[in-house]
mmCIF file of N, CA and C in Angstrom:
data_model
loop_
_atom_site.group_PDB
_atom_site.id
_atom_site.type_symbol
_atom_site.label_atom_id
_atom_site.label_comp_id
_atom_site.label_asym_id
_atom_site.label_seq_id
_atom_site.Cartn_x
_atom_site.Cartn_y
_atom_site.Cartn_z
ATOM 1 N N MET A 1 5.021 108.222 -31.629
ATOM 2 C CA MET A 1 6.355 108.912 -31.812
ATOM 3 C C MET A 1 7.279 108.730 -30.636
ATOM 4 N N ILE A 2 8.397 108.487 -30.741
ATOM 5 C CA ILE A 2 9.455 108.366 -29.728
ATOM 6 C C ILE A 2 10.569 109.348 -29.878
ATOM 7 N N THR A 3 10.730 110.328 -28.849
ATOM 8 C CA THR A 3 11.776 111.294 -29.124
ATOM 9 C C THR A 3 12.590 111.517 -27.970
ATOM 10 N N ASN A 4 13.456 112.425 -28.014
ATOM 11 C CA ASN A 4 14.314 112.606 -26.618
ATOM 12 C C ASN A 4 13.449 113.486 -25.657
ATOM 13 N N ARG A 5 13.796 113.054 -24.496
ATOM 14 C CA ARG A 5 13.091 113.662 -23.325
ATOM 15 C C ARG A 5 13.043 115.211 -23.428
ATOM 16 N N HIS A 6 11.964 115.717 -23.254
ATOM 17 C CA HIS A 6 11.474 117.154 -23.190
ATOM 18 C C HIS A 6 11.572 117.829 -24.668
ATOM 19 N N GLU A 7 11.561 117.119 -25.889
ATOM 20 C CA GLU A 7 11.504 117.526 -27.157
ATOM 21 C C GLU A 7 10.179 117.474 -27.570
ATOM 22 N N SER A 8 9.308 116.483 -27.108
ATOM 23 C CA SER A 8 7.976 116.441 -27.560
ATOM 24 C C SER A 8 7.034 117.565 -27.457
ATOM 25 N N ASP A 9 7.098 118.411 -26.438
ATOM 26 C CA ASP A 9 6.318 119.525 -26.342
ATOM 27 C C ASP A 9 6.526 120.472 -27.591
ATOM 28 N N ALA A 10 7.531 120.746 -28.130
ATOM 29 C CA ALA A 10 7.771 121.657 -29.242
ATOM 30 C C ALA A 10 7.378 121.032 -30.528
ATOM 31 N N ILE A 11 7.518 119.448 -30.688
ATOM 32 C CA ILE A 11 7.016 118.914 -31.834
ATOM 33 C C ILE A 11 5.470 118.838 -31.915
ATOM 34 N N ILE A 12 4.801 118.579 -30.761
ATOM 35 C CA ILE A 12 3.489 118.588 -30.680
ATOM 36 C C ILE A 12 2.800 119.940 -31.038
ATOM 37 N N LYS A 13 3.440 121.136 -30.545
ATOM 38 C CA LYS A 13 2.888 122.290 -30.705
ATOM 39 C C LYS A 13 3.076 122.648 -32.313
ATOM 40 N N GLU A 14 4.050 122.298 -32.844
ATOM 41 C CA GLU A 14 4.319 122.421 -34.371
ATOM 42 C C GLU A 14 3.289 121.651 -35.154
ATOM 43 N N ILE A 15 3.142 120.421 -34.864
ATOM 44 C CA ILE A 15 2.218 119.708 -35.480
ATOM 45 C C ILE A 15 0.716 120.152 -35.302
ATOM 46 N N SER A 16 0.382 120.576 -34.157
ATOM 47 C CA SER A 16 -1.008 121.161 -33.853
ATOM 48 C C SER A 16 -1.289 122.436 -34.452
ATOM 49 N N ILE A 17 -0.402 123.077 -34.899
ATOM 50 C CA ILE A 17 -0.575 124.350 -35.460
ATOM 51 C C ILE A 17 -1.775 124.274 -36.708
ATOM 52 N N ASN A 18 -1.666 123.412 -37.491
ATOM 53 C CA ASN A 18 -2.770 123.049 -38.503
ATOM 54 C C ASN A 18 -3.787 122.095 -38.234
ATOM 55 N N ASP A 19 -4.008 121.827 -36.938
ATOM 56 C CA ASP A 19 -4.937 120.885 -36.429
ATOM 57 C C ASP A 19 -4.713 119.534 -37.146
ATOM 58 N N HIS A 20 -3.464 119.243 -37.211
ATOM 59 C CA HIS A 20 -3.269 117.793 -37.663
ATOM 60 C C HIS A 20 -3.534 116.542 -36.681
ATOM 61 N N MET A 21 -3.599 116.963 -35.360
ATOM 62 C CA MET A 21 -3.823 115.977 -34.362
ATOM 63 C C MET A 21 -5.127 116.289 -33.688
ATOM 64 N N LEU A 22 -5.910 115.121 -33.606
ATOM 65 C CA LEU A 22 -7.158 115.066 -32.642
ATOM 66 C C LEU A 22 -6.858 115.095 -31.308
ATOM 67 N N LYS A 23 -5.989 114.425 -30.726
ATOM 68 C CA LYS A 23 -5.614 114.294 -29.387
ATOM 69 C C LYS A 23 -4.236 113.627 -29.256
ATOM 70 N N SER A 24 -3.561 113.799 -28.329
ATOM 71 C CA SER A 24 -2.217 113.365 -28.034
ATOM 72 C C SER A 24 -2.069 113.117 -26.525
ATOM 73 N N ILE A 25 -1.172 112.325 -26.130
ATOM 74 C CA ILE A 25 -0.879 112.032 -24.620
ATOM 75 C C ILE A 25 0.789 111.629 -24.715
ATOM 76 N N THR A 26 1.436 112.176 -23.714
ATOM 77 C CA THR A 26 2.692 111.959 -23.792
ATOM 78 C C THR A 26 3.175 111.290 -22.381
ATOM 79 N N PHE A 27 3.959 110.120 -22.620
ATOM 80 C CA PHE A 27 4.425 109.411 -21.606
ATOM 81 C C PHE A 27 5.912 109.438 -21.285
ATOM 82 N N MET A 28 6.456 109.694 -20.108
ATOM 83 C CA MET A 28 7.985 109.595 -19.970
ATOM 84 C C MET A 28 8.282 108.094 -19.982
ATOM 85 N N GLY A 29 9.294 107.780 -20.828
ATOM 86 C CA GLY A 29 9.833 106.587 -21.091
ATOM 87 C C GLY A 29 11.280 106.416 -20.584
ATOM 88 N N HIS A 30 11.606 105.344 -19.919
ATOM 89 C CA HIS A 30 12.848 104.957 -19.500
ATOM 90 C C HIS A 30 13.007 103.587 -19.720
ATOM 91 N N GLY A 31 13.955 103.232 -20.875
ATOM 92 C CA GLY A 31 14.122 101.969 -21.283
ATOM 93 C C GLY A 31 15.340 101.362 -20.707
ATOM 94 N N THR A 32 15.267 100.149 -21.047
ATOM 95 C CA THR A 32 16.528 99.211 -20.588
ATOM 96 C C THR A 32 16.887 98.602 -21.999
ATOM 97 N N ALA A 33 16.661 99.165 -23.153
ATOM 98 C CA ALA A 33 17.210 98.608 -24.346
ATOM 99 C C ALA A 33 18.662 98.579 -24.498
ATOM 100 N N THR A 34 19.026 97.571 -25.110
ATOM 101 C CA THR A 34 20.519 97.290 -25.283
ATOM 102 C C THR A 34 20.978 98.337 -26.360
ATOM 103 N N SER A 35 22.359 98.512 -26.403
ATOM 104 C CA SER A 35 22.898 99.419 -27.337
ATOM 105 C C SER A 35 22.391 98.939 -28.817
ATOM 106 N N GLU A 36 22.504 97.716 -29.006
ATOM 107 C CA GLU A 36 22.083 97.224 -30.228
ATOM 108 C C GLU A 36 20.648 97.530 -30.801
ATOM 109 N N ILE A 37 19.766 97.538 -29.912
ATOM 110 C CA ILE A 37 18.236 97.975 -30.244
ATOM 111 C C ILE A 37 18.305 99.422 -30.439
ATOM 112 N N LEU A 38 18.950 100.164 -29.564
ATOM 113 C CA LEU A 38 19.037 101.692 -29.730
ATOM 114 C C LEU A 38 19.519 102.085 -31.080
ATOM 115 N N ASP A 39 20.575 101.351 -31.463
ATOM 116 C CA ASP A 39 21.178 101.646 -32.777
ATOM 117 C C ASP A 39 20.308 101.213 -33.858
ATOM 118 N N ALA A 40 19.573 100.182 -33.763
ATOM 119 C CA ALA A 40 18.581 99.723 -34.697
ATOM 120 C C ALA A 40 17.402 100.853 -34.855
ATOM 121 N N LEU A 41 17.093 101.400 -33.847
ATOM 122 C CA LEU A 41 16.014 102.412 -33.915
ATOM 123 C C LEU A 41 16.536 103.880 -34.156
ATOM 124 N N ASN A 42 17.831 103.928 -34.489
ATOM 125 C CA ASN A 42 18.453 105.278 -34.446
ATOM 126 C C ASN A 42 18.113 106.260 -33.305
ATOM 127 N N LEU A 43 18.292 105.648 -31.941
ATOM 128 C CA LEU A 43 18.198 106.483 -30.867
ATOM 129 C C LEU A 43 19.410 106.331 -30.145
ATOM 130 N N GLU A 44 19.609 107.326 -29.153
ATOM 131 C CA GLU A 44 20.882 107.389 -28.374
ATOM 132 C C GLU A 44 20.710 107.061 -26.979
ATOM 133 N N ALA A 45 19.836 107.977 -26.294
ATOM 134 C CA ALA A 45 19.816 107.829 -24.711
ATOM 135 C C ALA A 45 18.398 106.862 -24.559
ATOM 136 N N SER A 46 18.361 106.411 -23.325
ATOM 137 C CA SER A 46 17.165 105.642 -22.942
ATOM 138 C C SER A 46 16.188 106.382 -22.392
ATOM 139 N N ASP A 47 16.180 107.657 -22.051
ATOM 140 C CA ASP A 47 15.209 108.452 -21.420
ATOM 141 C C ASP A 47 14.384 109.260 -22.534
ATOM 142 N N LYS A 48 13.300 108.761 -22.875
ATOM 143 C CA LYS A 48 12.502 109.309 -23.969
ATOM 144 C C LYS A 48 11.087 109.904 -23.588
ATOM 145 N N ASP A 49 10.589 110.511 -24.555
ATOM 146 C CA ASP A 49 9.144 110.937 -24.571
ATOM 147 C C ASP A 49 8.414 109.979 -25.563
ATOM 148 N N VAL A 50 7.399 109.302 -25.097
ATOM 149 C CA VAL A 50 6.640 108.458 -25.942
ATOM 150 C C VAL A 50 5.306 109.026 -26.237
ATOM 151 N N VAL A 51 4.992 109.376 -27.371
ATOM 152 C CA VAL A 51 3.696 110.315 -27.760
ATOM 153 C C VAL A 51 2.724 109.343 -28.589
ATOM 154 N N LEU A 52 1.573 109.184 -27.938
ATOM 155 C CA LEU A 52 0.503 108.551 -28.667
ATOM 156 C C LEU A 52 -0.423 109.549 -29.213
ATOM 157 N N ALA A 53 -0.784 109.537 -30.460
ATOM 158 C CA ALA A 53 -1.708 110.517 -30.999
ATOM 159 C C ALA A 53 -2.828 109.901 -31.819
ATOM 160 N N ILE A 54 -3.849 110.571 -31.865
ATOM 161 C CA ILE A 54 -4.736 110.152 -32.843
ATOM 162 C C ILE A 54 -5.027 111.144 -34.092
ATOM 163 N N VAL A 55 -4.860 110.827 -35.255
ATOM 164 C CA VAL A 55 -4.788 111.655 -36.405
ATOM 165 C C VAL A 55 -5.687 110.920 -37.458
ATOM 166 N N GLU A 56 -6.113 111.815 -38.334
ATOM 167 C CA GLU A 56 -7.005 111.277 -39.351
ATOM 168 C C GLU A 56 -6.101 110.972 -40.711
ATOM 169 N N ASP A 57 -6.348 109.901 -41.428
ATOM 170 C CA ASP A 57 -5.542 109.584 -42.417
ATOM 171 C C ASP A 57 -4.966 110.559 -43.352
ATOM 172 N N ASN A 58 -5.616 111.519 -43.661
ATOM 173 C CA ASN A 58 -5.087 112.606 -44.653
ATOM 174 C C ASN A 58 -4.072 113.458 -43.949
ATOM 175 N N HIS A 59 -3.834 113.511 -42.556
ATOM 176 C CA HIS A 59 -2.882 114.270 -41.983
ATOM 177 C C HIS A 59 -1.533 113.500 -41.513
ATOM 178 N N VAL A 60 -1.507 112.194 -41.885
ATOM 179 C CA VAL A 60 -0.339 111.580 -41.661
ATOM 180 C C VAL A 60 0.873 112.011 -42.408
ATOM 181 N N GLN A 61 0.845 112.212 -43.765
ATOM 182 C CA GLN A 61 1.929 112.559 -44.610
ATOM 183 C C GLN A 61 2.304 114.028 -44.160
ATOM 184 N N PRO A 62 1.437 114.997 -43.938
ATOM 185 C CA PRO A 62 1.986 116.344 -43.608
ATOM 186 C C PRO A 62 2.724 116.292 -42.145
ATOM 187 N N ILE A 63 2.285 115.396 -41.389
ATOM 188 C CA ILE A 63 2.902 115.140 -40.061
ATOM 189 C C ILE A 63 4.376 114.841 -40.184
ATOM 190 N N PHE A 64 4.459 113.701 -41.067
ATOM 191 C CA PHE A 64 5.707 113.124 -41.320
ATOM 192 C C PHE A 64 6.608 114.150 -41.996
ATOM 193 N N GLU A 65 6.211 114.940 -42.815
ATOM 194 C CA GLU A 65 6.828 116.039 -43.531
ATOM 195 C C GLU A 65 7.444 117.103 -42.448
ATOM 196 N N ILE A 66 6.502 117.441 -41.439
ATOM 197 C CA ILE A 66 7.019 118.293 -40.401
ATOM 198 C C ILE A 66 8.119 117.679 -39.654
ATOM 199 N N LEU A 67 7.927 116.443 -39.279
ATOM 200 C CA LEU A 67 8.955 115.806 -38.510
ATOM 201 C C LEU A 67 10.300 115.729 -39.196
ATOM 202 N N GLU A 68 10.361 115.618 -40.436
ATOM 203 C CA GLU A 68 11.609 115.551 -41.166
ATOM 204 C C GLU A 68 12.011 117.116 -41.390
ATOM 205 N N GLU A 69 11.283 118.053 -41.901
ATOM 206 C CA GLU A 69 11.790 119.241 -42.139
ATOM 207 C C GLU A 69 12.115 120.094 -41.125
ATOM 208 N N LYS A 70 11.240 120.131 -39.976
ATOM 209 C CA LYS A 70 11.563 120.960 -38.752
ATOM 210 C C LYS A 70 12.272 120.168 -37.760
ATOM 211 N N PHE A 71 12.316 118.949 -37.760
ATOM 212 C CA PHE A 71 12.979 118.158 -36.573
ATOM 213 C C PHE A 71 13.934 117.073 -37.038
ATOM 214 N N GLN A 72 14.141 116.993 -38.286
ATOM 215 C CA GLN A 72 15.268 116.063 -38.814
ATOM 216 C C GLN A 72 15.176 114.619 -38.323
ATOM 217 N N PHE A 73 14.015 113.991 -38.312
ATOM 218 C CA PHE A 73 13.676 112.703 -37.764
ATOM 219 C C PHE A 73 14.475 111.582 -38.450
ATOM 220 N N SER A 74 14.986 111.825 -39.594
ATOM 221 C CA SER A 74 15.906 110.864 -40.133
ATOM 222 C C SER A 74 17.397 110.816 -39.710
ATOM 223 N N ARG A 75 17.647 111.974 -39.039
ATOM 224 C CA ARG A 75 19.025 111.731 -38.610
ATOM 225 C C ARG A 75 19.142 111.014 -37.207
ATOM 226 N N LYS A 76 20.198 110.411 -37.029
ATOM 227 C CA LYS A 76 20.450 109.518 -35.845
ATOM 228 C C LYS A 76 20.130 110.216 -34.568
ATOM 229 N N GLY A 77 19.346 109.700 -33.854
ATOM 230 C CA GLY A 77 19.184 110.159 -32.557
ATOM 231 C C GLY A 77 18.000 111.272 -32.321
ATOM 232 N N LYS A 78 17.251 111.505 -33.464
ATOM 233 C CA LYS A 78 16.209 112.542 -33.449
ATOM 234 C C LYS A 78 14.963 111.967 -33.078
ATOM 235 N N GLY A 79 14.568 110.669 -33.399
ATOM 236 C CA GLY A 79 13.355 110.235 -33.028
ATOM 237 C C GLY A 79 12.799 109.170 -33.896
ATOM 238 N N VAL A 80 11.685 108.555 -33.673
ATOM 239 C CA VAL A 80 11.086 107.424 -34.336
ATOM 240 C C VAL A 80 9.590 107.775 -34.524
ATOM 241 N N ALA A 81 9.132 107.685 -35.577
ATOM 242 C CA ALA A 81 7.547 107.854 -35.755
ATOM 243 C C ALA A 81 7.064 106.915 -36.593
ATOM 244 N N LEU A 82 5.735 106.286 -36.307
ATOM 245 C CA LEU A 82 5.219 105.304 -36.993
ATOM 246 C C LEU A 82 3.594 105.461 -36.839
ATOM 247 N N THR A 83 2.964 104.786 -37.685
ATOM 248 C CA THR A 83 1.464 104.969 -37.643
ATOM 249 C C THR A 83 0.886 103.479 -37.645
ATOM 250 N N VAL A 84 -0.282 103.400 -36.880
ATOM 251 C CA VAL A 84 -1.071 102.125 -36.704
ATOM 252 C C VAL A 84 -2.539 102.399 -37.256
ATOM 253 N N ALA A 85 -3.011 101.837 -38.105
ATOM 254 C CA ALA A 85 -4.322 102.001 -38.506
ATOM 255 C C ALA A 85 -5.431 101.584 -37.606
ATOM 256 N N LEU A 86 -6.370 102.396 -37.272
ATOM 257 C CA LEU A 86 -7.394 102.036 -36.280
ATOM 258 C C LEU A 86 -8.751 101.692 -36.999
ATOM 259 N N ASN A 87 -8.796 100.590 -37.863
ATOM 260 C CA ASN A 87 -9.868 100.533 -38.650
ATOM 261 C C ASN A 87 -11.015 100.016 -37.917
ATOM 262 N N GLY A 88 -10.803 99.327 -36.695
ATOM 263 C CA GLY A 88 -11.818 98.946 -35.861
ATOM 264 C C GLY A 88 -12.333 99.890 -34.921
ATOM 265 N N ILE A 89 -11.997 101.111 -34.943
ATOM 266 C CA ILE A 89 -12.569 102.032 -33.913
ATOM 267 C C ILE A 89 -13.888 102.319 -34.223
ATOM 268 N N SER A 90 -14.649 102.370 -33.123
ATOM 269 C CA SER A 90 -16.192 102.583 -33.213
ATOM 270 C C SER A 90 -16.416 103.974 -33.355
ATOM 271 N N ALA A 91 -17.692 104.188 -34.012
ATOM 272 C CA ALA A 91 -17.962 105.761 -34.226
ATOM 273 C C ALA A 91 -18.044 106.431 -33.002
ATOM 274 N N GLN A 92 -18.560 105.706 -31.850
ATOM 275 C CA GLN A 92 -18.755 106.243 -30.547
ATOM 276 C C GLN A 92 -17.486 106.558 -29.945
ATOM 277 N N THR A 93 -16.500 105.728 -30.221
ATOM 278 C CA THR A 93 -15.061 105.996 -29.583
ATOM 279 C C THR A 93 -14.447 107.219 -30.262
ATOM 280 N N PHE A 94 -14.501 107.252 -31.613
ATOM 281 C CA PHE A 94 -14.047 108.345 -32.246
ATOM 282 C C PHE A 94 -14.703 109.852 -31.904
ATOM 283 N N LYS A 95 -16.022 109.694 -31.725
ATOM 284 C CA LYS A 95 -16.643 110.797 -31.216
ATOM 285 C C LYS A 95 -16.119 111.412 -29.829
ATOM 286 N N LEU A 96 -16.122 110.226 -28.979
ATOM 287 C CA LEU A 96 -15.583 110.674 -27.693
ATOM 288 C C LEU A 96 -14.102 111.299 -27.480
ATOM 289 N N LEU A 97 -13.299 110.858 -28.518
ATOM 290 C CA LEU A 97 -11.764 111.257 -28.609
ATOM 291 C C LEU A 97 -11.770 112.596 -29.298
ATOM 292 N N THR A 98 -12.711 112.976 -30.240
ATOM 293 C CA THR A 98 -12.561 114.142 -30.716
ATOM 294 C C THR A 98 -13.318 115.263 -29.800
ATOM 295 N N GLU A 99 -14.183 114.839 -29.045
ATOM 296 C CA GLU A 99 -14.938 115.811 -28.114
ATOM 297 C C GLU A 99 -14.024 116.242 -27.014
ATOM 298 N N VAL A 100 -12.845 115.372 -26.636
ATOM 299 C CA VAL A 100 -12.109 115.816 -25.425
ATOM 300 C C VAL A 100 -10.802 116.553 -26.092
ATOM 301 N N LYS A 101 -10.905 117.052 -27.293
ATOM 302 C CA LYS A 101 -9.586 117.661 -27.956
ATOM 303 C C LYS A 101 -9.369 118.920 -27.209
ATOM 304 N N GLY A 102 -8.219 119.149 -26.628
ATOM 305 C CA GLY A 102 -7.945 120.284 -25.999
ATOM 306 C C GLY A 102 -8.026 120.192 -24.430
ATOM 307 N N GLU A 103 -8.543 119.088 -23.945
ATOM 308 C CA GLU A 103 -8.774 118.896 -22.520
ATOM 309 C C GLU A 103 -7.671 117.959 -22.085
ATOM 310 N N GLU A 104 -7.294 118.068 -20.812
ATOM 311 C CA GLU A 104 -6.221 117.176 -20.243
ATOM 312 C C GLU A 104 -7.016 115.726 -19.981
ATOM 313 N N ILE A 105 -6.141 114.786 -20.250
ATOM 314 C CA ILE A 105 -6.708 113.418 -19.827
ATOM 315 C C ILE A 105 -5.960 113.071 -18.336
#
């Protein structure tokens, strides 16, 4: 997920209420994207929070619903969210990720 700087904490808190996320980490991003790329991604400023999260398949749709209903992600400048399947993740890696839930990385 990519969202405006300092908005990710509220989004993560809302998504975490129903244990939709196993683990997340936020990076502060500062891009050099051209105005054309920002327009294509529906973004405005280049200072962003970039959130990587581990979620189970059955939680993807509820998360996207929260992003739209509570944070209007489909509106220009609100953010971008996408999923990438981790089909190749090993059972050991998944166990490690779920065990560190709630701890700081």
